[in-house]
Amino acid sequence: MMQNIHWETIYSTVGYVLKNYPLKIVLFCFLFLVLGLLISSFLVIILKKYKALSRRQKYYNWFVKLYIPAIFIVNIVFSLKIGLFCGVYSALKKDSYSISEQVYNSSTYYIFKDNRSKKVFIEDLRKAVKDLSQKNNNAKVKVIDIAKAYHIKNDMIDLPKNWMASMFVNRYGDKIYSFIIYGILDSVPNGGITNELSYGEFDAISEKLVVLNPENIEKSIVQKIQNLFLMILKSQFKTILKGILLIWVLLMCIPWFEFWIYTLLMKRLKDHNTIQK
C-alpha cells in the first residue's frame, strides 16, 4: 500500500517545495542537467564507435543522425524531472522534523500540557485497552487497535497550520495515531513495548507514564511521527524514480534495438544475394 503513488499529493507537494525552496530545486535541476548532458555525450560517442549511426542508404543515414539531438532532448527532460523530484525529496527530508512537530502540536501537545490532561489521557487509554481486552486482563491487544479505539473518541483538536503537515494528517491520520500511541508507550524506560500487550502490561506501564517528564514523551512521539513521514516519503519518491528510470532506459535502448534490426536485415539480404549468385 505504501508503494501506491498518490499523484495529486505528489503534485501538491512539488508545488509546496517549489514555493518554499526554489533555490534548492534550481541547484538539483542544474546538477542533474549537467549529468544528463555528460551521459548524452557518452551515449552518442558509444553509438558512433560501434557505427550504430551509419547506414548504407543515403536518406536512411540522414534519418538515424536524428538520434543525436533526440538523445540530448530526452536526457535534458528526464534530468530536469529527476532533479526536481530529488530536490523535493531533499527539502522534505530537511523539513521532516519540523513537519512532525507541527503534527504533534496539533494533537498530542494538548494531552501533556499539564498533569491533569496527562492523567485524563491515560485513563481514556486505559479504558480503551480494557474494552479491547474483553474483561480478560491477560488477552493481548494490538497497539494499532488501541490507537483506533482512542482515535474514535478523541479526534485531532486542530489541523496544523503548515500545509504539508496538514495534508500528512489528512491522508495518514490512522497511522499517525498508531505511531503516537506506540511512541507514548515506548517512552517508558525498560517498558519492553511490542506490537501487542495485555491490559495488565499496559496498566503497569501507565503508572510510569504519569510520572514521566512531558518533554521526554514529546521527543519520543515526534521521532515516531518523523519516522512514519520519512518512510512514506521514501516509498513514494522511490517508486516514482524507478518508473522514470525505467522509461529512460527503454528510450535509450531504441537506437540500439533499431540498429540490431537493421544489422540483421542487412545480413539476411547479403546472404540472400550470395545464394542467388
mmCIF file of C-alpha atoms in Angstrom:
data_model
loop_
_atom_site.group_PDB
_atom_site.id
_atom_site.type_symbol
_atom_site.label_atom_id
_atom_site.label_comp_id
_atom_site.label_asym_id
_atom_site.label_seq_id
_atom_site.Cartn_x
_atom_site.Cartn_y
_atom_site.Cartn_z
ATOM 1 C CA MET A 1 0.000 0.000 0.000
ATOM 2 C CA MET A 2 2.915 2.335 0.722
ATOM 3 C CA GLN A 3 4.062 1.962 -2.864
ATOM 4 C CA ASN A 4 0.841 3.294 -4.408
ATOM 5 C CA ILE A 5 1.536 6.706 -5.919
ATOM 6 C CA HIS A 6 -0.899 9.479 -4.975
ATOM 7 C CA TRP A 7 -0.279 11.805 -7.913
ATOM 8 C CA GLU A 8 -2.481 14.614 -6.608
ATOM 9 C CA THR A 9 -0.495 14.609 -3.381
ATOM 10 C CA ILE A 10 2.801 14.451 -5.287
ATOM 11 C CA TYR A 11 1.937 17.438 -7.497
ATOM 12 C CA SER A 12 0.742 19.439 -4.497
ATOM 13 C CA THR A 13 3.929 18.564 -2.623
ATOM 14 C CA VAL A 14 6.117 19.623 -5.559
ATOM 15 C CA GLY A 15 4.264 22.958 -5.673
ATOM 16 C CA TYR A 16 4.751 23.418 -1.926
ATOM 17 C CA VAL A 17 8.519 22.815 -2.158
ATOM 18 C CA LEU A 18 8.912 24.989 -5.278
ATOM 19 C CA LYS A 19 7.311 27.822 -3.360
ATOM 20 C CA ASN A 20 9.409 27.393 -0.217
ATOM 21 C CA TYR A 21 12.725 26.070 -1.564
ATOM 22 C CA PRO A 22 13.196 27.459 -5.110
ATOM 23 C CA LEU A 23 16.994 27.718 -4.850
ATOM 24 C CA LYS A 24 17.344 24.089 -3.727
ATOM 25 C CA ILE A 25 15.221 22.939 -6.675
ATOM 26 C CA VAL A 26 17.262 25.059 -9.111
ATOM 27 C CA LEU A 27 20.508 23.608 -7.733
ATOM 28 C CA PHE A 28 19.351 19.999 -8.036
ATOM 29 C CA CYS A 29 17.959 20.571 -11.537
ATOM 30 C CA PHE A 30 21.225 22.201 -12.628
ATOM 31 C CA LEU A 31 23.359 19.354 -11.251
ATOM 32 C CA PHE A 32 21.230 16.684 -12.906
ATOM 33 C CA LEU A 33 21.116 18.697 -16.145
ATOM 34 C CA VAL A 34 24.936 18.709 -16.295
ATOM 35 C CA LEU A 35 24.923 14.976 -15.554
ATOM 36 C CA GLY A 36 22.335 14.422 -18.294
ATOM 37 C CA LEU A 37 24.431 16.289 -20.856
ATOM 38 C CA LEU A 38 27.505 14.243 -19.935
ATOM 39 C CA ILE A 39 25.542 10.991 -20.249
ATOM 40 C CA SER A 40 24.148 12.147 -23.618
ATOM 41 C CA SER A 41 27.653 12.868 -24.940
ATOM 42 C CA PHE A 42 28.877 9.497 -23.714
ATOM 43 C CA LEU A 43 25.985 7.633 -25.361
ATOM 44 C CA VAL A 44 26.497 9.411 -28.685
ATOM 45 C CA ILE A 45 30.233 8.587 -28.608
ATOM 46 C CA ILE A 46 29.443 4.908 -27.953
ATOM 47 C CA LEU A 47 26.896 4.838 -30.799
ATOM 48 C CA LYS A 48 29.444 6.339 -33.195
ATOM 49 C CA LYS A 49 32.175 3.980 -32.008
ATOM 50 C CA TYR A 50 30.072 0.951 -32.917
ATOM 51 C CA LYS A 51 28.824 2.663 -36.111
ATOM 52 C CA ALA A 52 25.237 2.479 -34.902
ATOM 53 C CA LEU A 53 24.555 5.859 -36.531
ATOM 54 C CA SER A 54 25.683 4.865 -40.029
ATOM 55 C CA ARG A 55 23.561 3.350 -42.783
ATOM 56 C CA ARG A 56 24.297 2.462 -46.376
ATOM 57 C CA GLN A 57 21.170 4.162 -47.714
ATOM 58 C CA LYS A 58 21.605 7.928 -48.115
ATOM 59 C CA TYR A 59 18.296 9.176 -46.658
ATOM 60 C CA TYR A 60 18.184 6.455 -44.045
ATOM 61 C CA ASN A 61 21.681 7.530 -42.989
ATOM 62 C CA TRP A 62 20.431 11.111 -42.595
ATOM 63 C CA PHE A 63 17.416 9.938 -40.619
ATOM 64 C CA VAL A 64 19.379 7.964 -37.982
ATOM 65 C CA LYS A 65 21.516 11.057 -37.333
ATOM 66 C CA LEU A 66 18.392 12.480 -35.683
ATOM 67 C CA TYR A 67 19.102 10.114 -32.795
ATOM 68 C CA ILE A 68 21.800 12.559 -31.663
ATOM 69 C CA PRO A 69 19.520 15.559 -30.906
ATOM 70 C CA ALA A 70 16.798 13.164 -29.715
ATOM 71 C CA ILE A 71 19.137 11.657 -27.116
ATOM 72 C CA PHE A 72 20.094 15.113 -25.836
ATOM 73 C CA ILE A 73 16.463 16.302 -25.689
ATOM 74 C CA VAL A 74 15.259 13.166 -23.870
ATOM 75 C CA ASN A 75 18.124 13.349 -21.365
ATOM 76 C CA ILE A 76 17.546 17.049 -20.713
ATOM 77 C CA VAL A 77 13.847 16.430 -19.993
ATOM 78 C CA PHE A 78 14.500 13.417 -17.772
ATOM 79 C CA SER A 79 17.412 15.105 -15.986
ATOM 80 C CA LEU A 80 15.265 18.094 -15.068
ATOM 81 C CA LYS A 81 12.449 15.820 -13.926
ATOM 82 C CA ILE A 82 14.753 13.704 -11.754
ATOM 83 C CA GLY A 83 16.440 16.844 -10.414
ATOM 84 C CA LEU A 84 13.044 18.255 -9.490
ATOM 85 C CA PHE A 85 11.945 15.151 -7.590
ATOM 86 C CA CYS A 86 15.309 14.709 -5.855
ATOM 87 C CA GLY A 87 15.221 18.374 -4.816
ATOM 88 C CA VAL A 88 11.714 17.928 -3.407
ATOM 89 C CA TYR A 89 12.801 14.785 -1.564
ATOM 90 C CA SER A 90 15.843 16.554 -0.080
ATOM 91 C CA ALA A 91 13.775 19.579 1.015
ATOM 92 C CA LEU A 92 11.114 17.444 2.695
ATOM 93 C CA LYS A 93 13.753 15.353 4.485
ATOM 94 C CA LYS A 94 15.223 18.578 5.834
ATOM 95 C CA ASP A 95 11.764 19.733 6.944
ATOM 96 C CA SER A 96 10.691 16.333 8.290
ATOM 97 C CA TYR A 97 11.251 17.069 11.984
ATOM 98 C CA SER A 98 9.556 20.471 11.743
ATOM 99 C CA ILE A 99 6.562 18.894 9.947
ATOM 100 C CA SER A 100 6.394 16.154 12.586
ATOM 101 C CA GLU A 101 6.398 18.770 15.354
ATOM 102 C CA GLN A 102 3.501 20.521 13.617
ATOM 103 C CA VAL A 103 1.569 17.247 13.628
ATOM 104 C CA TYR A 104 2.431 16.712 17.290
ATOM 105 C CA ASN A 105 1.446 20.255 18.275
ATOM 106 C CA SER A 106 -1.919 19.869 16.567
ATOM 107 C CA SER A 107 -2.897 16.897 18.714
ATOM 108 C CA THR A 108 -0.889 15.258 21.481
ATOM 109 C CA TYR A 109 0.619 18.522 22.709
ATOM 110 C CA TYR A 110 -2.673 19.225 24.481
ATOM 111 C CA ILE A 111 -2.598 15.799 26.097
ATOM 112 C CA PHE A 112 0.573 16.622 28.031
ATOM 113 C CA LYS A 113 0.183 20.347 28.567
ATOM 114 C CA ASP A 114 -0.274 19.690 32.303
ATOM 115 C CA ASN A 115 -0.543 16.784 34.770
ATOM 116 C CA ARG A 116 -4.332 16.862 34.772
ATOM 117 C CA SER A 117 -4.650 16.486 31.000
ATOM 118 C CA LYS A 118 -1.999 13.753 31.074
ATOM 119 C CA LYS A 119 -3.972 11.758 33.661
ATOM 120 C CA VAL A 120 -7.203 12.170 31.685
ATOM 121 C CA PHE A 121 -5.473 10.850 28.560
ATOM 122 C CA ILE A 122 -4.015 7.835 30.381
ATOM 123 C CA GLU A 123 -7.424 6.981 31.881
ATOM 124 C CA ASP A 124 -9.060 7.201 28.437
ATOM 125 C CA LEU A 125 -6.362 4.968 27.010
ATOM 126 C CA ARG A 126 -6.703 2.504 29.909
ATOM 127 C CA LYS A 127 -10.435 2.262 29.246
ATOM 128 C CA ALA A 128 -9.812 1.628 25.533
ATOM 129 C CA VAL A 129 -7.380 -1.190 26.345
ATOM 130 C CA LYS A 130 -9.791 -2.644 28.918
ATOM 131 C CA ASP A 131 -12.647 -2.708 26.388
ATOM 132 C CA LEU A 132 -10.445 -4.362 23.767
ATOM 133 C CA SER A 133 -9.278 -6.952 26.293
ATOM 134 C CA GLN A 134 -12.916 -8.011 26.751
ATOM 135 C CA LYS A 135 -12.501 -8.215 30.530
ATOM 136 C CA ASN A 136 -9.600 -10.643 30.192
ATOM 137 C CA ASN A 137 -6.541 -8.894 31.613
ATOM 138 C CA ASN A 138 -4.187 -11.405 30.002
ATOM 139 C CA ALA A 139 -5.601 -11.070 26.478
ATOM 140 C CA LYS A 140 -3.149 -9.468 24.070
ATOM 141 C CA VAL A 141 -4.361 -6.471 22.083
ATOM 142 C CA LYS A 142 -2.553 -4.757 19.224
ATOM 143 C CA VAL A 143 -1.224 -1.239 19.650
ATOM 144 C CA ILE A 144 -2.834 -0.270 16.325
ATOM 145 C CA ASP A 145 -6.253 -1.344 17.687
ATOM 146 C CA ILE A 146 -5.661 0.700 20.836
ATOM 147 C CA ALA A 147 -4.850 3.701 18.650
ATOM 148 C CA LYS A 148 -8.020 3.243 16.594
ATOM 149 C CA ALA A 149 -10.183 2.897 19.705
ATOM 150 C CA TYR A 150 -8.704 6.057 21.193
ATOM 151 C CA HIS A 151 -8.814 7.910 17.863
ATOM 152 C CA ILE A 152 -12.576 7.336 17.503
ATOM 153 C CA LYS A 153 -13.179 9.056 20.823
ATOM 154 C CA ASN A 154 -10.536 11.762 20.511
ATOM 155 C CA ASP A 155 -10.077 13.264 17.052
ATOM 156 C CA MET A 156 -7.290 15.740 16.450
ATOM 157 C CA ILE A 157 -8.131 19.038 18.078
ATOM 158 C CA ASP A 158 -6.955 21.139 15.169
ATOM 159 C CA LEU A 159 -5.179 20.660 11.848
ATOM 160 C CA PRO A 160 -1.629 22.010 11.615
ATOM 161 C CA LYS A 161 -1.183 25.443 10.065
ATOM 162 C CA ASN A 162 1.693 24.109 7.968
ATOM 163 C CA TRP A 163 0.089 22.908 4.709
ATOM 164 C CA MET A 164 2.414 19.927 4.335
ATOM 165 C CA ALA A 165 1.767 18.745 7.887
ATOM 166 C CA SER A 166 -1.983 19.241 7.428
ATOM 167 C CA MET A 167 -2.015 17.115 4.264
ATOM 168 C CA PHE A 168 0.044 14.456 6.059
ATOM 169 C CA VAL A 169 -2.521 14.335 8.882
ATOM 170 C CA ASN A 170 -5.485 14.150 6.489
ATOM 171 C CA ARG A 171 -4.064 11.270 4.463
ATOM 172 C CA TYR A 172 -2.323 9.202 7.148
ATOM 173 C CA GLY A 173 -4.241 10.093 10.305
ATOM 174 C CA ASP A 174 -4.784 6.481 11.446
ATOM 175 C CA LYS A 175 -1.145 5.531 11.024
ATOM 176 C CA ILE A 176 -0.061 8.722 12.800
ATOM 177 C CA TYR A 177 -2.202 7.838 15.797
ATOM 178 C CA SER A 178 -0.710 4.332 15.878
ATOM 179 C CA PHE A 179 2.786 5.808 15.948
ATOM 180 C CA ILE A 180 1.731 8.332 18.594
ATOM 181 C CA ILE A 181 0.345 5.667 20.926
ATOM 182 C CA TYR A 182 3.371 3.452 20.340
ATOM 183 C CA GLY A 183 5.658 6.437 20.942
ATOM 184 C CA ILE A 184 3.916 7.250 24.217
ATOM 185 C CA LEU A 185 4.190 3.682 25.478
ATOM 186 C CA ASP A 186 7.735 3.294 24.202
ATOM 187 C CA SER A 187 8.830 6.427 26.088
ATOM 188 C CA VAL A 188 8.719 4.431 29.347
ATOM 189 C CA PRO A 189 12.277 3.272 30.196
ATOM 190 C CA ASN A 190 12.651 -0.524 30.068
ATOM 191 C CA GLY A 191 8.996 -0.823 29.089
ATOM 192 C CA GLY A 192 9.683 -3.583 26.571
ATOM 193 C CA ILE A 193 6.882 -2.448 24.254
ATOM 194 C CA THR A 194 5.975 -4.715 21.342
ATOM 195 C CA ASN A 195 3.128 -4.551 18.831
ATOM 196 C CA GLU A 196 0.847 -6.344 21.325
ATOM 197 C CA LEU A 197 0.311 -6.055 25.064
ATOM 198 C CA SER A 198 -2.190 -7.137 27.686
ATOM 199 C CA TYR A 199 -4.250 -4.892 29.959
ATOM 200 C CA GLY A 200 -2.054 -5.921 32.875
ATOM 201 C CA GLU A 201 1.087 -4.888 30.978
ATOM 202 C CA PHE A 202 -0.470 -1.611 29.949
ATOM 203 C CA ASP A 203 -1.643 -0.911 33.484
ATOM 204 C CA ALA A 204 1.931 -1.295 34.763
ATOM 205 C CA ILE A 205 3.252 0.989 32.026
ATOM 206 C CA SER A 206 0.563 3.627 32.585
ATOM 207 C CA GLU A 207 1.670 4.016 36.204
ATOM 208 C CA LYS A 208 5.120 5.010 34.942
ATOM 209 C CA LEU A 209 3.649 7.318 32.302
ATOM 210 C CA VAL A 210 2.091 9.532 34.977
ATOM 211 C CA VAL A 211 5.464 10.488 36.419
ATOM 212 C CA LEU A 212 7.327 10.874 33.127
ATOM 213 C CA ASN A 213 8.586 14.270 32.022
ATOM 214 C CA PRO A 214 6.326 15.509 29.158
ATOM 215 C CA GLU A 215 9.432 16.625 27.239
ATOM 216 C CA ASN A 216 10.726 13.051 27.099
ATOM 217 C CA ILE A 217 7.363 11.828 25.863
ATOM 218 C CA GLU A 218 7.240 14.633 23.289
ATOM 219 C CA LYS A 219 10.641 13.728 21.854
ATOM 220 C CA SER A 220 9.665 10.069 21.508
ATOM 221 C CA ILE A 221 6.371 10.925 19.784
ATOM 222 C CA VAL A 222 7.861 13.433 17.345
ATOM 223 C CA GLN A 223 10.577 10.953 16.376
ATOM 224 C CA LYS A 224 7.978 8.242 15.711
ATOM 225 C CA ILE A 225 5.913 10.633 13.574
ATOM 226 C CA GLN A 226 9.071 11.674 11.725
ATOM 227 C CA ASN A 227 9.943 8.022 11.059
ATOM 228 C CA LEU A 228 6.493 7.468 9.562
ATOM 229 C CA PHE A 229 6.762 10.612 7.442
ATOM 230 C CA LEU A 230 10.206 9.639 6.106
ATOM 231 C CA MET A 231 9.072 6.073 5.416
ATOM 232 C CA ILE A 232 6.101 7.247 3.347
ATOM 233 C CA LEU A 233 8.209 9.922 1.642
ATOM 234 C CA LYS A 234 10.925 7.441 0.662
ATOM 235 C CA SER A 235 8.400 4.892 -0.596
ATOM 236 C CA GLN A 236 6.560 7.421 -2.791
ATOM 237 C CA PHE A 237 9.616 9.020 -4.366
ATOM 238 C CA LYS A 238 11.482 5.730 -4.776
ATOM 239 C CA THR A 239 8.541 4.355 -6.745
ATOM 240 C CA ILE A 240 8.367 7.486 -8.911
ATOM 241 C CA LEU A 241 12.103 7.487 -9.659
ATOM 242 C CA LYS A 242 12.050 3.793 -10.543
ATOM 243 C CA GLY A 243 9.308 4.492 -13.087
ATOM 244 C CA ILE A 244 11.186 7.463 -14.561
ATOM 245 C CA LEU A 245 14.437 5.490 -14.868
ATOM 246 C CA LEU A 246 12.658 2.521 -16.449
ATOM 247 C CA ILE A 247 11.133 4.721 -19.158
ATOM 248 C CA TRP A 248 14.520 6.421 -19.696
ATOM 249 C CA VAL A 249 16.303 3.073 -20.147
ATOM 250 C CA LEU A 250 13.672 1.915 -22.667
ATOM 251 C CA LEU A 251 14.042 5.125 -24.676
ATOM 252 C CA MET A 252 17.837 4.869 -24.666
ATOM 253 C CA CYS A 253 17.575 1.301 -25.968
ATOM 254 C CA ILE A 254 15.597 2.341 -29.080
ATOM 255 C CA PRO A 255 18.669 3.284 -31.220
ATOM 256 C CA TRP A 256 20.388 0.002 -30.338
ATOM 257 C CA PHE A 257 17.272 -2.054 -30.975
ATOM 258 C CA GLU A 258 16.731 -0.388 -34.346
ATOM 259 C CA PHE A 259 20.426 -0.870 -35.223
ATOM 260 C CA TRP A 260 20.176 -4.541 -34.296
ATOM 261 C CA ILE A 261 17.167 -4.994 -36.611
ATOM 262 C CA TYR A 262 18.967 -3.107 -39.400
ATOM 263 C CA THR A 263 22.112 -5.246 -38.999
ATOM 264 C CA LEU A 264 20.046 -8.434 -39.019
ATOM 265 C CA LEU A 265 18.181 -7.399 -42.183
ATOM 266 C CA MET A 266 21.402 -6.397 -43.962
ATOM 267 C CA LYS A 267 22.970 -9.739 -43.066
ATOM 268 C CA ARG A 268 19.993 -11.668 -44.418
ATOM 269 C CA LEU A 269 19.966 -9.567 -47.581
ATOM 270 C CA LYS A 270 23.672 -10.229 -48.091
ATOM 271 C CA ASP A 271 23.190 -13.976 -47.552
ATOM 272 C CA HIS A 272 20.253 -13.962 -49.991
ATOM 273 C CA ASN A 273 22.303 -12.203 -52.682
ATOM 274 C CA THR A 274 25.193 -14.633 -52.150
ATOM 275 C CA ILE A 275 22.905 -17.628 -52.640
ATOM 276 C CA GLN A 276 21.438 -16.154 -55.850
ATOM 277 C CA LYS A 277 24.918 -15.671 -57.297
#
